[in-house]
């Protein structure tokens, strides 16, 4: 991961950008994408030929209808690394983009490419004390107790490997599907506040689910 972050630190000087309001990528999450527009086919081709990185962006409210042109972008971006990729015969791609880090847009470059490029600054999470994510971990435990056993086990395994801001990102990417809510998480650079947002959303979800019945018992 450190090598990828080093690549991201270098990439922010001239970062390829893919605005897509329906997809909010979070660090540590993965997004399958079908790339068919000529400008983004060019973006993916160039990314694969270099560092494999580009950023997913959101457009400013009210600019959604301009997505085919050049809408104004939100400042907070998520840099992603192309993982799996499949080049199709007609130039389209199927890819999986893995979130690497947050970045804040500084200004947009003039470019001769079909796609947009920006200069950004990499945003890295502060390290918080181990007990800072206790409330979020408790909420994860409450949720796991309400999920099917195998699903709950997978969630618990993933949650056990990360902490702090990364834990909030992983949980949000798994259980928060609304793009606006996901962007709220992406946009929050204060790790403690981000964990509070995700904890609150998780507890709301827990409140709508019944505890899982113990296995092996009759109804």
mmCIF file with all atom_site columns, C-alpha atoms in Angstrom:
data_model
loop_
_atom_site.group_PDB
_atom_site.id
_atom_site.type_symbol
_atom_site.label_atom_id
_atom_site.label_alt_id
_atom_site.label_comp_id
_atom_site.label_asym_id
_atom_site.label_entity_id
_atom_site.label_seq_id
_atom_site.pdbx_PDB_ins_code
_atom_site.Cartn_x
_atom_site.Cartn_y
_atom_site.Cartn_z
_atom_site.occupancy
_atom_site.B_iso_or_equiv
_atom_site.pdbx_formal_charge
_atom_site.auth_seq_id
_atom_site.auth_comp_id
_atom_site.auth_asym_id
_atom_site.auth_atom_id
_atom_site.pdbx_PDB_model_num
ATOM 1   C CA . UNK A 1 1   ? 0.000   0.000   0.000   1.00 0.00 ? 1   UNK A CA 1
ATOM 2   C CA . UNK A 1 2   ? 2.897   2.390   0.727   1.00 0.00 ? 2   UNK A CA 1
ATOM 3   C CA . UNK A 1 3   ? 4.095   2.073   -2.883  1.00 0.00 ? 3   UNK A CA 1
ATOM 4   C CA . UNK A 1 4   ? 0.617   2.949   -4.140  1.00 0.00 ? 4   UNK A CA 1
ATOM 5   C CA . UNK A 1 5   ? 0.471   5.972   -1.830  1.00 0.00 ? 5   UNK A CA 1
ATOM 6   C CA . UNK A 1 6   ? 3.848   7.098   -3.144  1.00 0.00 ? 6   UNK A CA 1
ATOM 7   C CA . UNK A 1 7   ? 2.433   6.869   -6.667  1.00 0.00 ? 7   UNK A CA 1
ATOM 8   C CA . UNK A 1 8   ? -0.622  8.858   -5.548  1.00 0.00 ? 8   UNK A CA 1
ATOM 9   C CA . UNK A 1 9   ? 1.578   11.565  -4.029  1.00 0.00 ? 9   UNK A CA 1
ATOM 10  C CA . UNK A 1 10  ? 3.279   11.952  -7.382  1.00 0.00 ? 10  UNK A CA 1
ATOM 11  C CA . UNK A 1 11  ? 0.048   11.692  -9.408  1.00 0.00 ? 11  UNK A CA 1
ATOM 12  C CA . UNK A 1 12  ? -1.711  14.612  -7.697  1.00 0.00 ? 12  UNK A CA 1
ATOM 13  C CA . UNK A 1 13  ? 0.426   17.090  -9.617  1.00 0.00 ? 13  UNK A CA 1
ATOM 14  C CA . UNK A 1 14  ? -1.480  16.127  -12.762 1.00 0.00 ? 14  UNK A CA 1
ATOM 15  C CA . UNK A 1 15  ? -4.373  13.852  -11.875 1.00 0.00 ? 15  UNK A CA 1
ATOM 16  C CA . UNK A 1 16  ? -6.787  12.318  -14.373 1.00 0.00 ? 16  UNK A CA 1
ATOM 17  C CA . UNK A 1 17  ? -10.406 12.856  -13.282 1.00 0.00 ? 17  UNK A CA 1
ATOM 18  C CA . UNK A 1 18  ? -13.606 10.932  -13.994 1.00 0.00 ? 18  UNK A CA 1
ATOM 19  C CA . UNK A 1 19  ? -16.744 12.807  -12.801 1.00 0.00 ? 19  UNK A CA 1
ATOM 20  C CA . UNK A 1 20  ? -19.562 10.343  -12.120 1.00 0.00 ? 20  UNK A CA 1
ATOM 21  C CA . UNK A 1 21  ? -22.330 11.479  -9.725  1.00 0.00 ? 21  UNK A CA 1
ATOM 22  C CA . UNK A 1 22  ? -23.748 7.984   -9.269  1.00 0.00 ? 22  UNK A CA 1
ATOM 23  C CA . UNK A 1 23  ? -20.465 6.555   -7.931  1.00 0.00 ? 23  UNK A CA 1
ATOM 24  C CA . UNK A 1 24  ? -18.730 7.741   -4.763  1.00 0.00 ? 24  UNK A CA 1
ATOM 25  C CA . UNK A 1 25  ? -15.502 5.828   -4.294  1.00 0.00 ? 25  UNK A CA 1
ATOM 26  C CA . UNK A 1 26  ? -14.078 5.644   -0.782  1.00 0.00 ? 26  UNK A CA 1
ATOM 27  C CA . UNK A 1 27  ? -10.524 4.699   0.195   1.00 0.00 ? 27  UNK A CA 1
ATOM 28  C CA . UNK A 1 28  ? -10.329 0.960   0.746   1.00 0.00 ? 28  UNK A CA 1
ATOM 29  C CA . UNK A 1 29  ? -13.439 0.229   -1.321  1.00 0.00 ? 29  UNK A CA 1
ATOM 30  C CA . UNK A 1 30  ? -13.781 -1.116  -4.849  1.00 0.00 ? 30  UNK A CA 1
ATOM 31  C CA . UNK A 1 31  ? -16.075 -0.009  -7.670  1.00 0.00 ? 31  UNK A CA 1
ATOM 32  C CA . UNK A 1 32  ? -16.741 -2.014  -10.846 1.00 0.00 ? 32  UNK A CA 1
ATOM 33  C CA . UNK A 1 33  ? -16.978 0.329   -13.831 1.00 0.00 ? 33  UNK A CA 1
ATOM 34  C CA . UNK A 1 34  ? -17.961 -0.189  -17.446 1.00 0.00 ? 34  UNK A CA 1
ATOM 35  C CA . UNK A 1 35  ? -16.059 2.382   -19.497 1.00 0.00 ? 35  UNK A CA 1
ATOM 36  C CA . UNK A 1 36  ? -17.689 3.223   -22.808 1.00 0.00 ? 36  UNK A CA 1
ATOM 37  C CA . UNK A 1 37  ? -17.447 6.989   -23.478 1.00 0.00 ? 37  UNK A CA 1
ATOM 38  C CA . UNK A 1 38  ? -14.522 7.872   -25.776 1.00 0.00 ? 38  UNK A CA 1
ATOM 39  C CA . UNK A 1 39  ? -13.029 10.369  -23.307 1.00 0.00 ? 39  UNK A CA 1
ATOM 40  C CA . UNK A 1 40  ? -12.990 7.868   -20.460 1.00 0.00 ? 40  UNK A CA 1
ATOM 41  C CA . UNK A 1 41  ? -11.803 5.051   -22.691 1.00 0.00 ? 41  UNK A CA 1
ATOM 42  C CA . UNK A 1 42  ? -8.846  7.347   -23.433 1.00 0.00 ? 42  UNK A CA 1
ATOM 43  C CA . UNK A 1 43  ? -8.429  8.073   -19.720 1.00 0.00 ? 43  UNK A CA 1
ATOM 44  C CA . UNK A 1 44  ? -8.311  4.392   -18.780 1.00 0.00 ? 44  UNK A CA 1
ATOM 45  C CA . UNK A 1 45  ? -5.978  3.556   -21.668 1.00 0.00 ? 45  UNK A CA 1
ATOM 46  C CA . UNK A 1 46  ? -3.554  6.300   -20.598 1.00 0.00 ? 46  UNK A CA 1
ATOM 47  C CA . UNK A 1 47  ? -3.822  5.334   -16.919 1.00 0.00 ? 47  UNK A CA 1
ATOM 48  C CA . UNK A 1 48  ? -3.046  1.694   -17.702 1.00 0.00 ? 48  UNK A CA 1
ATOM 49  C CA . UNK A 1 49  ? -0.025  2.828   -19.714 1.00 0.00 ? 49  UNK A CA 1
ATOM 50  C CA . UNK A 1 50  ? 1.323   4.821   -16.756 1.00 0.00 ? 50  UNK A CA 1
ATOM 51  C CA . UNK A 1 51  ? 0.637   4.530   -13.021 1.00 0.00 ? 51  UNK A CA 1
ATOM 52  C CA . UNK A 1 52  ? -2.843  2.981   -13.166 1.00 0.00 ? 52  UNK A CA 1
ATOM 53  C CA . UNK A 1 53  ? -4.339  5.859   -11.172 1.00 0.00 ? 53  UNK A CA 1
ATOM 54  C CA . UNK A 1 54  ? -7.195  8.284   -11.715 1.00 0.00 ? 54  UNK A CA 1
ATOM 55  C CA . UNK A 1 55  ? -9.672  10.069  -9.449  1.00 0.00 ? 55  UNK A CA 1
ATOM 56  C CA . UNK A 1 56  ? -13.420 9.742   -9.164  1.00 0.00 ? 56  UNK A CA 1
ATOM 57  C CA . UNK A 1 57  ? -15.152 13.096  -8.714  1.00 0.00 ? 57  UNK A CA 1
ATOM 58  C CA . UNK A 1 58  ? -18.569 14.447  -7.837  1.00 0.00 ? 58  UNK A CA 1
ATOM 59  C CA . UNK A 1 59  ? -20.125 17.454  -9.544  1.00 0.00 ? 59  UNK A CA 1
ATOM 60  C CA . UNK A 1 60  ? -21.421 20.492  -7.696  1.00 0.00 ? 60  UNK A CA 1
ATOM 61  C CA . UNK A 1 61  ? -25.158 20.508  -6.864  1.00 0.00 ? 61  UNK A CA 1
ATOM 62  C CA . UNK A 1 62  ? -27.201 21.751  -9.800  1.00 0.00 ? 62  UNK A CA 1
ATOM 63  C CA . UNK A 1 63  ? -24.482 20.808  -12.293 1.00 0.00 ? 63  UNK A CA 1
ATOM 64  C CA . UNK A 1 64  ? -25.624 17.230  -12.867 1.00 0.00 ? 64  UNK A CA 1
ATOM 65  C CA . UNK A 1 65  ? -27.286 18.033  -16.211 1.00 0.00 ? 65  UNK A CA 1
ATOM 66  C CA . UNK A 1 66  ? -23.914 19.250  -17.507 1.00 0.00 ? 66  UNK A CA 1
ATOM 67  C CA . UNK A 1 67  ? -22.165 15.920  -16.943 1.00 0.00 ? 67  UNK A CA 1
ATOM 68  C CA . UNK A 1 68  ? -21.754 15.382  -20.707 1.00 0.00 ? 68  UNK A CA 1
ATOM 69  C CA . UNK A 1 69  ? -19.794 18.631  -20.907 1.00 0.00 ? 69  UNK A CA 1
ATOM 70  C CA . UNK A 1 70  ? -17.678 20.226  -18.175 1.00 0.00 ? 70  UNK A CA 1
ATOM 71  C CA . UNK A 1 71  ? -19.582 20.628  -14.883 1.00 0.00 ? 71  UNK A CA 1
ATOM 72  C CA . UNK A 1 72  ? -17.955 22.273  -11.886 1.00 0.00 ? 72  UNK A CA 1
ATOM 73  C CA . UNK A 1 73  ? -16.423 19.662  -9.585  1.00 0.00 ? 73  UNK A CA 1
ATOM 74  C CA . UNK A 1 74  ? -16.590 19.214  -5.846  1.00 0.00 ? 74  UNK A CA 1
ATOM 75  C CA . UNK A 1 75  ? -13.197 19.746  -4.218  1.00 0.00 ? 75  UNK A CA 1
ATOM 76  C CA . UNK A 1 76  ? -12.927 16.341  -2.533  1.00 0.00 ? 76  UNK A CA 1
ATOM 77  C CA . UNK A 1 77  ? -11.852 13.501  -4.803  1.00 0.00 ? 77  UNK A CA 1
ATOM 78  C CA . UNK A 1 78  ? -10.935 9.873   -4.269  1.00 0.00 ? 78  UNK A CA 1
ATOM 79  C CA . UNK A 1 79  ? -7.868  8.579   -6.074  1.00 0.00 ? 79  UNK A CA 1
ATOM 80  C CA . UNK A 1 80  ? -8.321  5.024   -7.307  1.00 0.00 ? 80  UNK A CA 1
ATOM 81  C CA . UNK A 1 81  ? -6.001  2.357   -8.658  1.00 0.00 ? 81  UNK A CA 1
ATOM 82  C CA . UNK A 1 82  ? -7.151  0.202   -11.554 1.00 0.00 ? 82  UNK A CA 1
ATOM 83  C CA . UNK A 1 83  ? -7.156  -3.373  -10.315 1.00 0.00 ? 83  UNK A CA 1
ATOM 84  C CA . UNK A 1 84  ? -8.793  -5.933  -12.536 1.00 0.00 ? 84  UNK A CA 1
ATOM 85  C CA . UNK A 1 85  ? -9.292  -4.731  -16.097 1.00 0.00 ? 85  UNK A CA 1
ATOM 86  C CA . UNK A 1 86  ? -10.692 -6.201  -19.288 1.00 0.00 ? 86  UNK A CA 1
ATOM 87  C CA . UNK A 1 87  ? -10.188 -4.508  -22.638 1.00 0.00 ? 87  UNK A CA 1
ATOM 88  C CA . UNK A 1 88  ? -13.057 -5.224  -25.004 1.00 0.00 ? 88  UNK A CA 1
ATOM 89  C CA . UNK A 1 89  ? -12.708 -5.441  -28.782 1.00 0.00 ? 89  UNK A CA 1
ATOM 90  C CA . UNK A 1 90  ? -14.476 -2.141  -29.499 1.00 0.00 ? 90  UNK A CA 1
ATOM 91  C CA . UNK A 1 91  ? -12.302 -0.097  -27.144 1.00 0.00 ? 91  UNK A CA 1
ATOM 92  C CA . UNK A 1 92  ? -14.521 -0.299  -24.087 1.00 0.00 ? 92  UNK A CA 1
ATOM 93  C CA . UNK A 1 93  ? -13.210 -1.498  -20.729 1.00 0.00 ? 93  UNK A CA 1
ATOM 94  C CA . UNK A 1 94  ? -14.526 -3.332  -17.725 1.00 0.00 ? 94  UNK A CA 1
ATOM 95  C CA . UNK A 1 95  ? -12.443 -2.363  -14.706 1.00 0.00 ? 95  UNK A CA 1
ATOM 96  C CA . UNK A 1 96  ? -12.454 -2.522  -10.944 1.00 0.00 ? 96  UNK A CA 1
ATOM 97  C CA . UNK A 1 97  ? -11.211 0.703   -9.353  1.00 0.00 ? 97  UNK A CA 1
ATOM 98  C CA . UNK A 1 98  ? -9.838  0.409   -5.810  1.00 0.00 ? 98  UNK A CA 1
ATOM 99  C CA . UNK A 1 99  ? -9.903  3.526   -3.622  1.00 0.00 ? 99  UNK A CA 1
ATOM 100 C CA . UNK A 1 100 ? -6.456  4.617   -2.454  1.00 0.00 ? 100 UNK A CA 1
ATOM 101 C CA . UNK A 1 101 ? -6.721  8.039   -0.811  1.00 0.00 ? 101 UNK A CA 1
ATOM 102 C CA . UNK A 1 102 ? -8.595  11.305  -0.570  1.00 0.00 ? 102 UNK A CA 1
ATOM 103 C CA . UNK A 1 103 ? -7.348  14.319  -2.495  1.00 0.00 ? 103 UNK A CA 1
ATOM 104 C CA . UNK A 1 104 ? -8.488  17.933  -2.545  1.00 0.00 ? 104 UNK A CA 1
ATOM 105 C CA . UNK A 1 105 ? -8.756  19.658  -5.922  1.00 0.00 ? 105 UNK A CA 1
ATOM 106 C CA . UNK A 1 106 ? -6.634  22.810  -6.157  1.00 0.00 ? 106 UNK A CA 1
ATOM 107 C CA . UNK A 1 107 ? -7.094  23.833  -9.784  1.00 0.00 ? 107 UNK A CA 1
ATOM 108 C CA . UNK A 1 108 ? -7.830  22.367  -13.192 1.00 0.00 ? 108 UNK A CA 1
ATOM 109 C CA . UNK A 1 109 ? -5.165  22.092  -15.861 1.00 0.00 ? 109 UNK A CA 1
ATOM 110 C CA . UNK A 1 110 ? -5.590  23.079  -19.463 1.00 0.00 ? 110 UNK A CA 1
ATOM 111 C CA . UNK A 1 111 ? -5.298  19.836  -21.393 1.00 0.00 ? 111 UNK A CA 1
ATOM 112 C CA . UNK A 1 112 ? -5.229  18.538  -24.935 1.00 0.00 ? 112 UNK A CA 1
ATOM 113 C CA . UNK A 1 113 ? -6.685  15.196  -23.803 1.00 0.00 ? 113 UNK A CA 1
ATOM 114 C CA . UNK A 1 114 ? -10.346 14.278  -24.147 1.00 0.00 ? 114 UNK A CA 1
ATOM 115 C CA . UNK A 1 115 ? -10.552 13.911  -20.355 1.00 0.00 ? 115 UNK A CA 1
ATOM 116 C CA . UNK A 1 116 ? -9.983  16.422  -17.564 1.00 0.00 ? 116 UNK A CA 1
ATOM 117 C CA . UNK A 1 117 ? -6.841  16.765  -15.438 1.00 0.00 ? 117 UNK A CA 1
ATOM 118 C CA . UNK A 1 118 ? -6.352  18.634  -12.179 1.00 0.00 ? 118 UNK A CA 1
ATOM 119 C CA . UNK A 1 119 ? -3.737  19.464  -9.615  1.00 0.00 ? 119 UNK A CA 1
ATOM 120 C CA . UNK A 1 120 ? -4.729  18.254  -6.156  1.00 0.00 ? 120 UNK A CA 1
ATOM 121 C CA . UNK A 1 121 ? -3.252  17.703  -2.724  1.00 0.00 ? 121 UNK A CA 1
ATOM 122 C CA . UNK A 1 122 ? -3.247  14.287  -1.085  1.00 0.00 ? 122 UNK A CA 1
ATOM 123 C CA . UNK A 1 123 ? -5.238  14.111  2.171   1.00 0.00 ? 123 UNK A CA 1
ATOM 124 C CA . UNK A 1 124 ? -3.959  11.500  4.619   1.00 0.00 ? 124 UNK A CA 1
ATOM 125 C CA . UNK A 1 125 ? -5.828  10.541  7.785   1.00 0.00 ? 125 UNK A CA 1
ATOM 126 C CA . UNK A 1 126 ? -4.514  11.598  11.155  1.00 0.00 ? 126 UNK A CA 1
ATOM 127 C CA . UNK A 1 127 ? -3.688  8.758   13.519  1.00 0.00 ? 127 UNK A CA 1
ATOM 128 C CA . UNK A 1 128 ? -6.172  8.622   16.395  1.00 0.00 ? 128 UNK A CA 1
ATOM 129 C CA . UNK A 1 129 ? -5.919  6.847   19.725  1.00 0.00 ? 129 UNK A CA 1
ATOM 130 C CA . UNK A 1 130 ? -7.054  3.172   19.651  1.00 0.00 ? 130 UNK A CA 1
ATOM 131 C CA . UNK A 1 131 ? -10.109 3.819   21.813  1.00 0.00 ? 131 UNK A CA 1
ATOM 132 C CA . UNK A 1 132 ? -11.433 6.522   19.436  1.00 0.00 ? 132 UNK A CA 1
ATOM 133 C CA . UNK A 1 133 ? -13.289 3.996   17.294  1.00 0.00 ? 133 UNK A CA 1
ATOM 134 C CA . UNK A 1 134 ? -14.882 2.041   20.165  1.00 0.00 ? 134 UNK A CA 1
ATOM 135 C CA . UNK A 1 135 ? -18.407 3.337   19.452  1.00 0.00 ? 135 UNK A CA 1
ATOM 136 C CA . UNK A 1 136 ? -18.106 2.479   15.769  1.00 0.00 ? 136 UNK A CA 1
ATOM 137 C CA . UNK A 1 137 ? -16.836 -1.017  16.558  1.00 0.00 ? 137 UNK A CA 1
ATOM 138 C CA . UNK A 1 138 ? -19.750 -1.568  18.940  1.00 0.00 ? 138 UNK A CA 1
ATOM 139 C CA . UNK A 1 139 ? -22.152 -0.524  16.189  1.00 0.00 ? 139 UNK A CA 1
ATOM 140 C CA . UNK A 1 140 ? -20.458 -2.990  13.814  1.00 0.00 ? 140 UNK A CA 1
ATOM 141 C CA . UNK A 1 141 ? -20.905 -5.761  16.408  1.00 0.00 ? 141 UNK A CA 1
ATOM 142 C CA . UNK A 1 142 ? -24.586 -4.868  16.771  1.00 0.00 ? 142 UNK A CA 1
ATOM 143 C CA . UNK A 1 143 ? -25.030 -5.021  13.023  1.00 0.00 ? 143 UNK A CA 1
ATOM 144 C CA . UNK A 1 144 ? -23.138 -8.294  12.628  1.00 0.00 ? 144 UNK A CA 1
ATOM 145 C CA . UNK A 1 145 ? -25.534 -9.851  15.149  1.00 0.00 ? 145 UNK A CA 1
ATOM 146 C CA . UNK A 1 146 ? -28.394 -9.049  12.767  1.00 0.00 ? 146 UNK A CA 1
ATOM 147 C CA . UNK A 1 147 ? -26.840 -10.232 9.514   1.00 0.00 ? 147 UNK A CA 1
ATOM 148 C CA . UNK A 1 148 ? -26.827 -13.757 8.079   1.00 0.00 ? 148 UNK A CA 1
ATOM 149 C CA . UNK A 1 149 ? -23.970 -15.671 9.721   1.00 0.00 ? 149 UNK A CA 1
ATOM 150 C CA . UNK A 1 150 ? -21.629 -15.864 6.739   1.00 0.00 ? 150 UNK A CA 1
ATOM 151 C CA . UNK A 1 151 ? -22.175 -12.222 5.801   1.00 0.00 ? 151 UNK A CA 1
ATOM 152 C CA . UNK A 1 152 ? -21.624 -11.135 9.395   1.00 0.00 ? 152 UNK A CA 1
ATOM 153 C CA . UNK A 1 153 ? -18.408 -13.126 9.614   1.00 0.00 ? 153 UNK A CA 1
ATOM 154 C CA . UNK A 1 154 ? -17.030 -11.484 6.471   1.00 0.00 ? 154 UNK A CA 1
ATOM 155 C CA . UNK A 1 155 ? -17.900 -8.027  7.784   1.00 0.00 ? 155 UNK A CA 1
ATOM 156 C CA . UNK A 1 156 ? -16.284 -8.796  11.136  1.00 0.00 ? 156 UNK A CA 1
ATOM 157 C CA . UNK A 1 157 ? -13.115 -10.064 9.452   1.00 0.00 ? 157 UNK A CA 1
ATOM 158 C CA . UNK A 1 158 ? -12.772 -6.952  7.304   1.00 0.00 ? 158 UNK A CA 1
ATOM 159 C CA . UNK A 1 159 ? -13.488 -4.623  10.249  1.00 0.00 ? 159 UNK A CA 1
ATOM 160 C CA . UNK A 1 160 ? -10.866 -6.351  12.379  1.00 0.00 ? 160 UNK A CA 1
ATOM 161 C CA . UNK A 1 161 ? -8.097  -5.446  9.931   1.00 0.00 ? 161 UNK A CA 1
ATOM 162 C CA . UNK A 1 162 ? -8.572  -1.663  9.966   1.00 0.00 ? 162 UNK A CA 1
ATOM 163 C CA . UNK A 1 163 ? -9.078  1.105   12.489  1.00 0.00 ? 163 UNK A CA 1
ATOM 164 C CA . UNK A 1 164 ? -9.890  4.799   12.801  1.00 0.00 ? 164 UNK A CA 1
ATOM 165 C CA . UNK A 1 165 ? -10.695 6.585   9.566   1.00 0.00 ? 165 UNK A CA 1
ATOM 166 C CA . UNK A 1 166 ? -10.067 3.478   7.472   1.00 0.00 ? 166 UNK A CA 1
ATOM 167 C CA . UNK A 1 167 ? -12.654 1.575   9.523   1.00 0.00 ? 167 UNK A CA 1
ATOM 168 C CA . UNK A 1 168 ? -15.216 4.320   8.900   1.00 0.00 ? 168 UNK A CA 1
ATOM 169 C CA . UNK A 1 169 ? -14.492 4.226   5.167   1.00 0.00 ? 169 UNK A CA 1
ATOM 170 C CA . UNK A 1 170 ? -14.784 0.440   4.904   1.00 0.00 ? 170 UNK A CA 1
ATOM 171 C CA . UNK A 1 171 ? -18.029 0.320   6.879   1.00 0.00 ? 171 UNK A CA 1
ATOM 172 C CA . UNK A 1 172 ? -19.506 3.224   4.902   1.00 0.00 ? 172 UNK A CA 1
ATOM 173 C CA . UNK A 1 173 ? -18.561 1.658   1.573   1.00 0.00 ? 173 UNK A CA 1
ATOM 174 C CA . UNK A 1 174 ? -20.236 -1.589  2.644   1.00 0.00 ? 174 UNK A CA 1
ATOM 175 C CA . UNK A 1 175 ? -23.493 -0.321  4.136   1.00 0.00 ? 175 UNK A CA 1
ATOM 176 C CA . UNK A 1 176 ? -24.108 3.238   2.914   1.00 0.00 ? 176 UNK A CA 1
ATOM 177 C CA . UNK A 1 177 ? -25.450 3.155   -0.633  1.00 0.00 ? 177 UNK A CA 1
ATOM 178 C CA . UNK A 1 178 ? -26.830 6.694   -0.997  1.00 0.00 ? 178 UNK A CA 1
ATOM 179 C CA . UNK A 1 179 ? -24.273 8.743   -3.003  1.00 0.00 ? 179 UNK A CA 1
ATOM 180 C CA . UNK A 1 180 ? -24.970 11.898  -0.973  1.00 0.00 ? 180 UNK A CA 1
ATOM 181 C CA . UNK A 1 181 ? -24.307 10.095  2.308   1.00 0.00 ? 181 UNK A CA 1
ATOM 182 C CA . UNK A 1 182 ? -21.214 8.419   0.927   1.00 0.00 ? 182 UNK A CA 1
ATOM 183 C CA . UNK A 1 183 ? -19.896 11.778  -0.269  1.00 0.00 ? 183 UNK A CA 1
ATOM 184 C CA . UNK A 1 184 ? -20.503 13.198  3.202   1.00 0.00 ? 184 UNK A CA 1
ATOM 185 C CA . UNK A 1 185 ? -18.164 10.513  4.501   1.00 0.00 ? 185 UNK A CA 1
ATOM 186 C CA . UNK A 1 186 ? -15.616 11.119  1.745   1.00 0.00 ? 186 UNK A CA 1
ATOM 187 C CA . UNK A 1 187 ? -15.726 14.865  2.345   1.00 0.00 ? 187 UNK A CA 1
ATOM 188 C CA . UNK A 1 188 ? -15.093 14.579  6.096   1.00 0.00 ? 188 UNK A CA 1
ATOM 189 C CA . UNK A 1 189 ? -11.356 14.778  6.716   1.00 0.00 ? 189 UNK A CA 1
ATOM 190 C CA . UNK A 1 190 ? -11.723 14.938  10.504  1.00 0.00 ? 190 UNK A CA 1
ATOM 191 C CA . UNK A 1 191 ? -11.406 11.246  11.418  1.00 0.00 ? 191 UNK A CA 1
ATOM 192 C CA . UNK A 1 192 ? -13.417 11.513  14.645  1.00 0.00 ? 192 UNK A CA 1
ATOM 193 C CA . UNK A 1 193 ? -16.290 13.314  12.948  1.00 0.00 ? 193 UNK A CA 1
ATOM 194 C CA . UNK A 1 194 ? -16.222 10.798  10.104  1.00 0.00 ? 194 UNK A CA 1
ATOM 195 C CA . UNK A 1 195 ? -16.512 7.924   12.574  1.00 0.00 ? 195 UNK A CA 1
ATOM 196 C CA . UNK A 1 196 ? -19.445 9.685   14.251  1.00 0.00 ? 196 UNK A CA 1
ATOM 197 C CA . UNK A 1 197 ? -21.263 10.051  10.917  1.00 0.00 ? 197 UNK A CA 1
ATOM 198 C CA . UNK A 1 198 ? -20.802 6.377   10.075  1.00 0.00 ? 198 UNK A CA 1
ATOM 199 C CA . UNK A 1 199 ? -21.675 5.211   13.591  1.00 0.00 ? 199 UNK A CA 1
ATOM 200 C CA . UNK A 1 200 ? -24.947 7.151   13.484  1.00 0.00 ? 200 UNK A CA 1
ATOM 201 C CA . UNK A 1 201 ? -25.847 5.683   10.080  1.00 0.00 ? 201 UNK A CA 1
ATOM 202 C CA . UNK A 1 202 ? -24.986 2.182   11.256  1.00 0.00 ? 202 UNK A CA 1
ATOM 203 C CA . UNK A 1 203 ? -27.115 2.476   14.393  1.00 0.00 ? 203 UNK A CA 1
ATOM 204 C CA . UNK A 1 204 ? -30.050 3.650   12.288  1.00 0.00 ? 204 UNK A CA 1
ATOM 205 C CA . UNK A 1 205 ? -29.647 0.539   10.157  1.00 0.00 ? 205 UNK A CA 1
ATOM 206 C CA . UNK A 1 206 ? -29.395 -1.657  13.253  1.00 0.00 ? 206 UNK A CA 1
ATOM 207 C CA . UNK A 1 207 ? -32.655 -0.180  14.487  1.00 0.00 ? 207 UNK A CA 1
ATOM 208 C CA . UNK A 1 208 ? -34.452 -1.487  11.414  1.00 0.00 ? 208 UNK A CA 1
ATOM 209 C CA . UNK A 1 209 ? -33.119 -5.046  11.669  1.00 0.00 ? 209 UNK A CA 1
ATOM 210 C CA . UNK A 1 210 ? -34.122 -7.812  14.024  1.00 0.00 ? 210 UNK A CA 1
ATOM 211 C CA . UNK A 1 211 ? -31.450 -9.804  15.872  1.00 0.00 ? 211 UNK A CA 1
ATOM 212 C CA . UNK A 1 212 ? -30.509 -13.019 14.116  1.00 0.00 ? 212 UNK A CA 1
ATOM 213 C CA . UNK A 1 213 ? -32.112 -16.123 15.564  1.00 0.00 ? 213 UNK A CA 1
ATOM 214 C CA . UNK A 1 214 ? -29.664 -18.556 17.177  1.00 0.00 ? 214 UNK A CA 1
ATOM 215 C CA . UNK A 1 215 ? -28.797 -21.324 14.744  1.00 0.00 ? 215 UNK A CA 1
ATOM 216 C CA . UNK A 1 216 ? -29.974 -24.842 15.473  1.00 0.00 ? 216 UNK A CA 1
ATOM 217 C CA . UNK A 1 217 ? -33.108 -23.790 17.302  1.00 0.00 ? 217 UNK A CA 1
ATOM 218 C CA . UNK A 1 218 ? -36.606 -24.480 16.077  1.00 0.00 ? 218 UNK A CA 1
ATOM 219 C CA . UNK A 1 219 ? -38.896 -21.530 15.234  1.00 0.00 ? 219 UNK A CA 1
#
